[in-house]
XYZ file of C-alpha atoms in Angstrom:
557
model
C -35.247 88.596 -73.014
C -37.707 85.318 -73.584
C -35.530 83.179 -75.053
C -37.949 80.290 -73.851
C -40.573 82.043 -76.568
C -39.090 81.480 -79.674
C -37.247 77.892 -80.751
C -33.882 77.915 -82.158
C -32.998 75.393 -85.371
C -30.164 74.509 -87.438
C -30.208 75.312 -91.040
C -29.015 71.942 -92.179
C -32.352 70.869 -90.387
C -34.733 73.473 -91.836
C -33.295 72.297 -95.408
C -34.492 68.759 -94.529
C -38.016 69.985 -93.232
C -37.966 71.710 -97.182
C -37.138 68.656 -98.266
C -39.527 66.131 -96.406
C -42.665 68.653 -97.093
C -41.990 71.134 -94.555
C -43.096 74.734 -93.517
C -41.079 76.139 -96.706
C -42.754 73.966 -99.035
C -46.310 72.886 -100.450
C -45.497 69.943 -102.595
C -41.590 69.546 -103.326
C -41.518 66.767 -105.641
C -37.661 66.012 -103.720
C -39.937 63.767 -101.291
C -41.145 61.770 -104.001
C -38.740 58.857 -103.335
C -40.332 57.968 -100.236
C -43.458 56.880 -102.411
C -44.590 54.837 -104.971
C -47.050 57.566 -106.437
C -47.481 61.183 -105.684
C -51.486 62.900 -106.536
C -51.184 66.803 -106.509
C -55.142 67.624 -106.556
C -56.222 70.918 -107.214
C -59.653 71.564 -106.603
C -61.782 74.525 -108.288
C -65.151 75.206 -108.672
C -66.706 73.084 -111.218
C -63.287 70.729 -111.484
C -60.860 68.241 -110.009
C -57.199 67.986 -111.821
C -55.069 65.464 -110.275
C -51.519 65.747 -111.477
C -49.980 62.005 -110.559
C -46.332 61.011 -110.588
C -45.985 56.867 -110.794
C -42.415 55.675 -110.047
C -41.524 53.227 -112.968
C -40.353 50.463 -111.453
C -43.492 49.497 -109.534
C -45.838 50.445 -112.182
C -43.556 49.395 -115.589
C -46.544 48.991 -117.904
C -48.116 52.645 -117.054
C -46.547 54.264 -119.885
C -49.206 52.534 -122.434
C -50.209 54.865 -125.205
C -53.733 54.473 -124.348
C -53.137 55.046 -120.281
C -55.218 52.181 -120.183
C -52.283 50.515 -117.656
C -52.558 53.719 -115.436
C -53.512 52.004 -112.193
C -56.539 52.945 -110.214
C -55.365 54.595 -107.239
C -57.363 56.773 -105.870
C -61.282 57.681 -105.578
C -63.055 60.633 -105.642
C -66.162 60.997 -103.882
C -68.972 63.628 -103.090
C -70.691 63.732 -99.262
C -74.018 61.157 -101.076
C -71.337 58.684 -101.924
C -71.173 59.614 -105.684
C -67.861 58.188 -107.482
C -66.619 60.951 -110.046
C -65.346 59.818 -112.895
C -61.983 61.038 -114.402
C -60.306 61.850 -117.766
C -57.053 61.053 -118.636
C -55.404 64.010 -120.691
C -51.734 63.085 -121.031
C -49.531 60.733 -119.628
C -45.344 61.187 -120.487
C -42.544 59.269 -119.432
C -41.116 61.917 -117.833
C -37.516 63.120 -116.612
C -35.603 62.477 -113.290
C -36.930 63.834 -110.352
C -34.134 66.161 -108.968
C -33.354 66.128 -105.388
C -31.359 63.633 -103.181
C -32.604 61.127 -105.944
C -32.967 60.604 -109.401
C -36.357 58.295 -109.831
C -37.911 57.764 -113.540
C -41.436 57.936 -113.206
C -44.534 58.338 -115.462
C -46.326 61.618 -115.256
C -50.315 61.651 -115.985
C -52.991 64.515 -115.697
C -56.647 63.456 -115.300
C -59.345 65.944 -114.668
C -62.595 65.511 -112.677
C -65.883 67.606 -113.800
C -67.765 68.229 -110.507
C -71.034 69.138 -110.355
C -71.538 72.624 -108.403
C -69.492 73.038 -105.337
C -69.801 70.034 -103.073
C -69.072 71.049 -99.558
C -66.922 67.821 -98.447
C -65.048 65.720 -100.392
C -63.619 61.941 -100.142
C -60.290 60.349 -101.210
C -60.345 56.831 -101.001
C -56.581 55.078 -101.703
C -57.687 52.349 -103.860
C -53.532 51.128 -104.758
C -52.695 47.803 -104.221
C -51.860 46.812 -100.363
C -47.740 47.304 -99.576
C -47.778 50.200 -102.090
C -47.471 53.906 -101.052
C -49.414 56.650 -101.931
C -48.896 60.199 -101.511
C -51.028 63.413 -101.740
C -50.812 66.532 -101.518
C -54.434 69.009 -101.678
C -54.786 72.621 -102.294
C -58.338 74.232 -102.143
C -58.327 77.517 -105.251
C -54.419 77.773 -104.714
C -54.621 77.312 -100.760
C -52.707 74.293 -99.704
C -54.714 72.133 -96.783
C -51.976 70.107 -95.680
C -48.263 69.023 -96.637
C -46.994 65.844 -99.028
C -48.425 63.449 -96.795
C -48.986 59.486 -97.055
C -52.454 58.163 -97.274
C -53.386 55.399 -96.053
C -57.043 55.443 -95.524
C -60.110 57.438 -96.646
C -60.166 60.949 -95.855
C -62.671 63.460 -95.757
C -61.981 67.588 -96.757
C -64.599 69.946 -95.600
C -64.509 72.974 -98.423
C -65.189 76.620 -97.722
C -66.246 78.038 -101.153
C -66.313 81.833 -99.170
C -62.594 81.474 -97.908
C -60.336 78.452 -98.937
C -58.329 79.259 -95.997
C -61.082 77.551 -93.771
C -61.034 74.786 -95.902
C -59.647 71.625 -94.069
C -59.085 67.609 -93.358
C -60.980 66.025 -90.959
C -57.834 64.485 -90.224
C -56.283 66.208 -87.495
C -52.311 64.918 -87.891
C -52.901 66.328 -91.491
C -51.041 69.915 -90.833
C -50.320 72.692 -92.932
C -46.858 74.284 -91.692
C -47.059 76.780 -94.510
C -49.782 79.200 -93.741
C -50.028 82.491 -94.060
C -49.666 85.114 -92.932
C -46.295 84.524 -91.500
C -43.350 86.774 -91.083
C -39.620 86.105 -92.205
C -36.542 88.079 -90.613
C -33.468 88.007 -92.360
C -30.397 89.811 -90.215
C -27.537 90.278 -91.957
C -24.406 92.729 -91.543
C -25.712 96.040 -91.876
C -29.438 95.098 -92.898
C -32.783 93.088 -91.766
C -34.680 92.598 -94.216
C -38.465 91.617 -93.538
C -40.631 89.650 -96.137
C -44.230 90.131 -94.577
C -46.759 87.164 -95.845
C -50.340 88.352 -95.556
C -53.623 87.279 -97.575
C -55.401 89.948 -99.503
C -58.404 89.423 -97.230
C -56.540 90.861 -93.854
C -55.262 93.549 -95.992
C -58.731 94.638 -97.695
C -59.935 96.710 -94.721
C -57.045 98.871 -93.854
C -56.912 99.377 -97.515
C -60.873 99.742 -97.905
C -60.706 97.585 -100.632
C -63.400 95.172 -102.882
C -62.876 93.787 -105.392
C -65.063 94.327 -108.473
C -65.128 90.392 -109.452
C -64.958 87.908 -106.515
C -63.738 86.021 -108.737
C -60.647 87.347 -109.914
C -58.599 90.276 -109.213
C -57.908 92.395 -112.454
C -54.642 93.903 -113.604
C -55.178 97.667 -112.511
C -56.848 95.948 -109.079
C -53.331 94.078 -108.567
C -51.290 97.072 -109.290
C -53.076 99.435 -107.278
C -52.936 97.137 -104.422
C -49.494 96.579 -104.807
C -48.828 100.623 -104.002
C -51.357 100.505 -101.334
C -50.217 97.735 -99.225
C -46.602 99.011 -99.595
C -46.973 102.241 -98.391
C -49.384 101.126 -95.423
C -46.926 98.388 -94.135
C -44.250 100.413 -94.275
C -45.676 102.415 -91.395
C -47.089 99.748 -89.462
C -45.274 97.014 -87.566
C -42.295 98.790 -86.390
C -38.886 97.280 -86.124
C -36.673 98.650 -83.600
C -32.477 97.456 -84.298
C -29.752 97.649 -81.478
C -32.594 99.586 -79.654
C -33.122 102.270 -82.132
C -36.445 102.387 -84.396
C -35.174 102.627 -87.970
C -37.102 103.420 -91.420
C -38.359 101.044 -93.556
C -37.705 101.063 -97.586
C -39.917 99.013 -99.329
C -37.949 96.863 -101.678
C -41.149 95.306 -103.487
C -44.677 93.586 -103.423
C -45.663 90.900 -105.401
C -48.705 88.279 -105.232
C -47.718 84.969 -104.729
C -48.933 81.559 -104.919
C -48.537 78.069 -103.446
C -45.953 76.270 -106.018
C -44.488 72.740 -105.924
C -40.968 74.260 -104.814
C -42.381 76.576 -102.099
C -43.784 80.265 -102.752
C -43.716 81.144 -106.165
C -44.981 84.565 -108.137
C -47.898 84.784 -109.381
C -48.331 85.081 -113.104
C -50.013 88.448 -114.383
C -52.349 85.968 -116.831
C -53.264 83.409 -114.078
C -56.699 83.921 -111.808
C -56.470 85.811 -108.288
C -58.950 84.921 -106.201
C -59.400 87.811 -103.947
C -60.563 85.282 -100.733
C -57.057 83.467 -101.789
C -54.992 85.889 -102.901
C -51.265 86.476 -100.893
C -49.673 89.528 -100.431
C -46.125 89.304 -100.422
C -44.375 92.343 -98.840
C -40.000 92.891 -98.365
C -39.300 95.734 -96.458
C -35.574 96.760 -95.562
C -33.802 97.749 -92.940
C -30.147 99.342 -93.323
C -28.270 99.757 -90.125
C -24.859 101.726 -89.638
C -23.741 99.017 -87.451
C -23.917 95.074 -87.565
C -27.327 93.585 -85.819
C -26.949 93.024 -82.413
C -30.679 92.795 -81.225
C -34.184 93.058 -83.288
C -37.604 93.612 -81.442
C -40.930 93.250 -83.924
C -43.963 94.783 -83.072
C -46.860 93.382 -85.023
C -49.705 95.160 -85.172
C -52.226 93.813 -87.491
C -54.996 91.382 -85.804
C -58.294 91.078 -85.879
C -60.676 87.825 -85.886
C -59.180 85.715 -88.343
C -55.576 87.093 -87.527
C -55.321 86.171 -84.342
C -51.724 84.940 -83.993
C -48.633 86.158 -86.622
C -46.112 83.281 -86.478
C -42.156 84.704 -87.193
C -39.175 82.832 -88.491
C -35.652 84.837 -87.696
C -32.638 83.605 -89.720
C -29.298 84.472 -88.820
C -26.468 83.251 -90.193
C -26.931 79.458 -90.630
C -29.414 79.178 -87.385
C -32.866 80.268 -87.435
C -35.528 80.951 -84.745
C -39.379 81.033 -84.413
C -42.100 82.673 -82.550
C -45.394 83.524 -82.491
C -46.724 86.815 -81.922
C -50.413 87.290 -80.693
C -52.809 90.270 -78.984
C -51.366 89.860 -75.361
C -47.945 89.046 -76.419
C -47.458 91.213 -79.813
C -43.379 92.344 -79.255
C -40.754 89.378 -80.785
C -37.246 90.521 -79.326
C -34.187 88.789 -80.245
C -30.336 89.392 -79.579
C -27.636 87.508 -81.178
C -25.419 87.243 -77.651
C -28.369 86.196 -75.934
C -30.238 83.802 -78.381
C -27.451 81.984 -79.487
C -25.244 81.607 -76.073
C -22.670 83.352 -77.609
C -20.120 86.263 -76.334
C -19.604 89.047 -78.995
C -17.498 87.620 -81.705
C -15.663 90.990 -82.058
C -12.753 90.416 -79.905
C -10.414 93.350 -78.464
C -7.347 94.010 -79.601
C -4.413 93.411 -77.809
C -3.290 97.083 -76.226
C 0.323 98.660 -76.002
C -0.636 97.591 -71.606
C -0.959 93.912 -72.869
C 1.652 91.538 -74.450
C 0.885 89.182 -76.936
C -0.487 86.943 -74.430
C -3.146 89.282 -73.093
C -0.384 89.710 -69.764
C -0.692 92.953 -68.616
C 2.593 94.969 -69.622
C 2.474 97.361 -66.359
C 2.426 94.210 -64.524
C 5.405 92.483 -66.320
C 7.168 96.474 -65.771
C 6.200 96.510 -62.325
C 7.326 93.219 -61.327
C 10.750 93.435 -63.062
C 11.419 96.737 -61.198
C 10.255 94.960 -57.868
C 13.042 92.318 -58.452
C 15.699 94.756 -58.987
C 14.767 96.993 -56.253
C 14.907 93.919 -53.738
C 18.115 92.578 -55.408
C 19.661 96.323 -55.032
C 18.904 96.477 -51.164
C 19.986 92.536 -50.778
C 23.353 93.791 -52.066
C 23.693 96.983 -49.856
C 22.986 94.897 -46.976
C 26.110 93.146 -47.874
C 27.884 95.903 -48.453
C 28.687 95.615 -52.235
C 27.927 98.546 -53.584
C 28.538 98.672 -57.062
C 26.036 95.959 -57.225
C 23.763 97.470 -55.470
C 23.699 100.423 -58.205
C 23.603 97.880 -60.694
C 20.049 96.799 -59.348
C 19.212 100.520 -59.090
C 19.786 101.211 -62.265
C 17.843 98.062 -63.304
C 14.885 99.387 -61.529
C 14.699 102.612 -63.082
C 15.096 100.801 -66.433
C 12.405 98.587 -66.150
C 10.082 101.440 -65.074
C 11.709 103.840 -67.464
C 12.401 102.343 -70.729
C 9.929 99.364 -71.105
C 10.885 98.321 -74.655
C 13.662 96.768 -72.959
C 11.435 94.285 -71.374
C 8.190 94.516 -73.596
C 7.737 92.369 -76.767
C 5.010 94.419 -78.486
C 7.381 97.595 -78.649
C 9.682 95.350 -80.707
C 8.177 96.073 -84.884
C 8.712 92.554 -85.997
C 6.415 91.556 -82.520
C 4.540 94.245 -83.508
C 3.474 93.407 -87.249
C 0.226 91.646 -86.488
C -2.141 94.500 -85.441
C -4.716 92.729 -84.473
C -5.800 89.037 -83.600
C -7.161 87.685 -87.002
C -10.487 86.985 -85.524
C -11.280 90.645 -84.926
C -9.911 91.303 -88.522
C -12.152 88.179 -90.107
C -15.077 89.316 -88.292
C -14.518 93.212 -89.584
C -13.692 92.013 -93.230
C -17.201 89.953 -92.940
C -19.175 92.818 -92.389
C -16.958 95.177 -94.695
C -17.256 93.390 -98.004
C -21.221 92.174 -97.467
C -22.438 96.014 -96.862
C -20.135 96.462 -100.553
C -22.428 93.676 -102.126
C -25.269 95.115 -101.135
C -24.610 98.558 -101.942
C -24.952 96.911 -105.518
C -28.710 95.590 -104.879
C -29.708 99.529 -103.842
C -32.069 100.721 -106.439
C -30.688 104.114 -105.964
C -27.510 105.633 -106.563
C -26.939 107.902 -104.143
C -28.104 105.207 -101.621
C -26.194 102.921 -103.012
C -22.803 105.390 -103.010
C -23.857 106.146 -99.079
C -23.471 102.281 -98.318
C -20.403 102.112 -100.395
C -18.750 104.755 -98.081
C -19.762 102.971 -95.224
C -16.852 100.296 -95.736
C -14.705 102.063 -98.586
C -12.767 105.201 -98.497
C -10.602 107.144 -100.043
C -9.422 106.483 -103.781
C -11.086 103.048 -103.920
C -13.982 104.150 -102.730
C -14.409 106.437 -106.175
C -12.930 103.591 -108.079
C -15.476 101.387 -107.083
C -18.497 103.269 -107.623
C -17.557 104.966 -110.922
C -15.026 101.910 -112.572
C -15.937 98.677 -110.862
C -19.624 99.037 -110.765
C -20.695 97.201 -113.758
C -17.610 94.744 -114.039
C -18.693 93.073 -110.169
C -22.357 92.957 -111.536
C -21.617 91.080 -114.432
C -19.232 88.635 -112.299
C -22.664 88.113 -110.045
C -24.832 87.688 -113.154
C -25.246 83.972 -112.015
C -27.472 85.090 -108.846
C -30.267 85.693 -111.225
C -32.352 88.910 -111.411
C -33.063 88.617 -107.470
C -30.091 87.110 -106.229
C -27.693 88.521 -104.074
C -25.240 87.949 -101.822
C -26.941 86.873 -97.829
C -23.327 85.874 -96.452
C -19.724 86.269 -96.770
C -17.403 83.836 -95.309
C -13.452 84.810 -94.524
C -11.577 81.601 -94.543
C -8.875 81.076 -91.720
C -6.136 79.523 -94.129
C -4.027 82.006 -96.207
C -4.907 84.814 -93.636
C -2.169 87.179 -93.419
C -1.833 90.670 -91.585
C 1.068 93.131 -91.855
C 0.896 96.510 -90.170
C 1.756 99.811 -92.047
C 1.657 102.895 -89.882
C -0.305 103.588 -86.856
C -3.920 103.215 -88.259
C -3.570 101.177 -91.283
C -2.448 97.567 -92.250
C -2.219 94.837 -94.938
C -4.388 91.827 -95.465
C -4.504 89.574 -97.969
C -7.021 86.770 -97.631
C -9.638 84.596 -99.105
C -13.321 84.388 -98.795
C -16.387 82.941 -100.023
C -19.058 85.181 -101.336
C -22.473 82.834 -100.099
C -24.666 83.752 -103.094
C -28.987 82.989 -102.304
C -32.479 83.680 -103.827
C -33.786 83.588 -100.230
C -37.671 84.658 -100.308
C -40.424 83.470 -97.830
C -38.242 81.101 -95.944
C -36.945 79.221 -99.374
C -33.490 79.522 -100.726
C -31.143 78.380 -103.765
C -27.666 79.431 -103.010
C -24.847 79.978 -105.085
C -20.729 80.427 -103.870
C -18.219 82.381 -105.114
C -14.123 82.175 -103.916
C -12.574 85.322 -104.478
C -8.937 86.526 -102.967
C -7.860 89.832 -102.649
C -4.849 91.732 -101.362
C -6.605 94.971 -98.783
C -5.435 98.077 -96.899
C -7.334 98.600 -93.568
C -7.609 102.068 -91.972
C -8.863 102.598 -88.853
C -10.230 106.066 -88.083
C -10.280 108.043 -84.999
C -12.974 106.997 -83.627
C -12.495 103.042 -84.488
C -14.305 102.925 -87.861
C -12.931 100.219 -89.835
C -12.511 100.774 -93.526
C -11.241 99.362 -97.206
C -9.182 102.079 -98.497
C -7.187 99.857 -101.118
C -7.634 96.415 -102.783
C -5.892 94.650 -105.128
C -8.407 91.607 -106.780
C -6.538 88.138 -107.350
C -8.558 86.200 -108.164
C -12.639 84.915 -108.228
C -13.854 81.256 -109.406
C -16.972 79.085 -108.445
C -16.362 77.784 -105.086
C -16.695 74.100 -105.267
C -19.148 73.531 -102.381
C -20.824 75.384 -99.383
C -19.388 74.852 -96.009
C -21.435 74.040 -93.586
């Protein structure tokens, strides 16, 4: 295990790299605060369009009708030197910006006409001094660097062949964003793998041109779509608590660089094949909660030459970067995190509630009455001495005389609530996702996995559609990534010998989570269970009884 290979972060941190401009992001108008104008600049063949955002209260007088008090903030020019000339085309007061703030701001769109391609191109801030200008570039969809201040003139270098060569000359000007990249999800029961690659790595295992290197056309898109499902599918194997397992494609979509992060593309909007990403989510179902993943990535070649990987788990999340000598990415969740398995043992009918040892506490006890017997024959009393005989033989013989557990109302917690918690996590997430399987027998297989019995019937044939509608609110590609058992209101009564009672709370963590971006949703629900615990230790729902489910106020952290 490497664990010096790939860096571990905390959630609440990635969120803030989102935020800020960040790998998850291209231009997230959330940072906008931190400026006193924003430029998005989208450059195409023939065309600059500069989409700028003006706070209002350092530019109160840019909302003229005419956009004649639109300041003159930044300058376009070719490699000779040549100032190009822009159009304004609307200009709005527009809305809030939503994030940490709300800022009212002006919103303007000029374009550029460019003659030909130019091969480098200038911006020159031209805003007044003490005022703050950000930007944010993207080269035919391909973003060249995050939301970024600038403070002097810059020069872009432009590959009209492949936009993803296109750069700043700027070297602190990074693009944390770039594809291909590879996202691992773990969850209870599932990884699920969303594989980011551009059309143009993809083209020769599929033996693929396009007819217009301009634009991909619709039957072009869908074809590819099959094609590059099926082939990764079989390549880049994933291997889960050391056992390769079968990937089921989920879907494949072409994506784009959005201002909130990775974004769909429309079927009406230009591909450009030499731009064009490949968005890929394979899944994984396991029998068992992940313990350990191992990646092998296979696909490099001469401008793939490194396959960066982001692992999330739980609220943590860890990165690597796979390459020719080093192609294998290996995690475990004991060993990554520092933790010791969170499934703890039960106490046994040996051990007290205490984890003593009850031989021990039997042995001892019969020690002390053997010694106390003999201690009394040497003094010649023998009816005392039987006494401790007898007291011997007691302890050794009937140890419910002397043992807590054997006692039912010692006896009516089963097990220690953090083994239950833990067990109830991975029970009721592998029942929401049985509802995201496209399939029904698939998705009846998962069911049984935590259900059994009655319920299990009830469920699939009764309950189906009334929990979908209750999760309506996820949107059409929502589902549930976590669920949370909460401590208070936990309470476990035992029934018989393999079955008990809990009735508990817990929050259903709802998420769109694709390519490392994520808008979550929570859910309280509290239910009243039956457990049943098979002979060989498989943990299942065989009865529920639904209080209650309501919006859950806010996420915990």
């Amino acid at each position: 295990m490497r664990d010096h290979r790939h860096t571990r972060h905390h959630v609440a941190l990635c969120l803030l790299l989102t935020l800020a401009g960040g790998r998850s992001t291209f231009a997230d108008w959330a940072g906008f605060a931190q400026y006193d104008a924003v430029a998005e600049i989208s450059i195409e063949p023939g065309a600059v369009d500069m989409d700028l955002r003006l706070r209002e209260d350092p530019f109160p007088k840019a909302g003229a009708a005419d956009g004649s008090a639109v300041p003159d903030l930044l300058q376009l020019r070719d490699g000779n030197g040549h100032i190009f000339a822009g159009r304004m085309e609307s200009l709005a007061k527009a809305s809030p910006v939503q994030g940490s703030m709300d800022v009212p701001f002006y919103g303007a769109k000029i374009h550029f006409p460019v003659r030909g391609n130019p091969d480098t191109l200038t911006l020159v801030p031209t805003l007044a001094p003490g005022q703050k200008l950000g930007i944010v570039v993207s080269h035919r969809g391909v973003p060249l660097a995050d939301l970024g201040e600038l403070e002097a003139p810059v020069r872009l270098r432009l590959d009209w062949n492949d936009p993803w060569r296109s750069r700043f000359d700027d070297p602190g000007r990074l693009r944390r964003h770039s594809a291909p990249r590879s996202f691992l999800y773990v969850e209870p029961y599932e990884v699920r793998h969303e594989v980011l690659l551009r059309l143009e790595d993809l083209a020769p295992y599929l033996r693929f041109k396009p007819g217009d290197p301009q634009n991909l056309s619709a039957s072009e898109r869908e074809s590819l779509k099959r094609a590059a499902g099926d082939f990764l599918r079989a390549h880049n194997p994933l291997r889960i608590n050391g056992a390769a397992v079968e990937a089921q494609l989920d879907r494949v979509e072409f994506l784009r660089f959005g201002r909130h992060g990775m974004q769909n593309a429309n079927d009406a909007e230009t591909l450009h094949p030499a731009s064009a990403l490949v968005g890929t989510i394979l899944v994984y179902l396991t029998e068992a909660p992940t313990e350990t993943v191992e990646l092998q990535w296979e696909l490099f070649g001469p401008d793939l030459e490194r396959r960066p990987v982001t692992l999330y788990f739980g609220r943590e999340s860890f990165e690597f970067e796979a390459t020719p000598r080093d192609p294998v990415f290996r995690w475990s969740s004991e060993e990554a995190l520092g933790l010791a398995p969170e499934i703890e043992r039960p106490a046994s009918a040996a051990e007290d509630g205490r984890g003593v040892p009850v031989i021990g506490l039997r042995t001892a006890a019969a020690a002390v009455a053997l010694l106390t017997a003999a201690w009394f024959a040497r003094r010649r009393h023998p009816v005392l001495a039987c006494t401790g005989l007898a007291a011997a033989g007691a302890a050794m013989l009937f140890p419910q005389l002397l043992d807590p557990v054997g006692q039912p109302e010692a006896r009516t917690v089963a097990f220690p609530p953090p083994q239950v918690r833990t067990r109830l996590e991975a029970l009721l997430h592998n029942v929401y996702r049985a509802y995201a399987l496209r399939g029904e027998e698939a998705s009846y297989d998962r069911l049984a996995m935590s259900l059994d019995g009655p319920l299990l019937e009830q469920v699939y044939l009764r309950q189906r559609k009334a929990v979908l509608a209750r999760n309506q609110g996820l949107g059409g590609e929502g589902r549930v990534s976590r669920v949370e058992m909460l401590d208070d209101g936990l309470v476990i009564r035992k029934l018989g010998a393999s079955s008990f009672e809990v009735t508990g709370r817990w929050i259903a963590h709802g998420a769109v989570s694709h390519w490392g971006h994520s808008h979550e949703r929570h859910t309280l629900y509290a239910a009243r269970m039956v457990l049943s615990i098979a002979g060989d230790g498989t943990w299942k729902i065989t009865a529920m009884d639904l209080l209650e489910g309501q919006p859950s106020p806010s996420a915990r952290s």
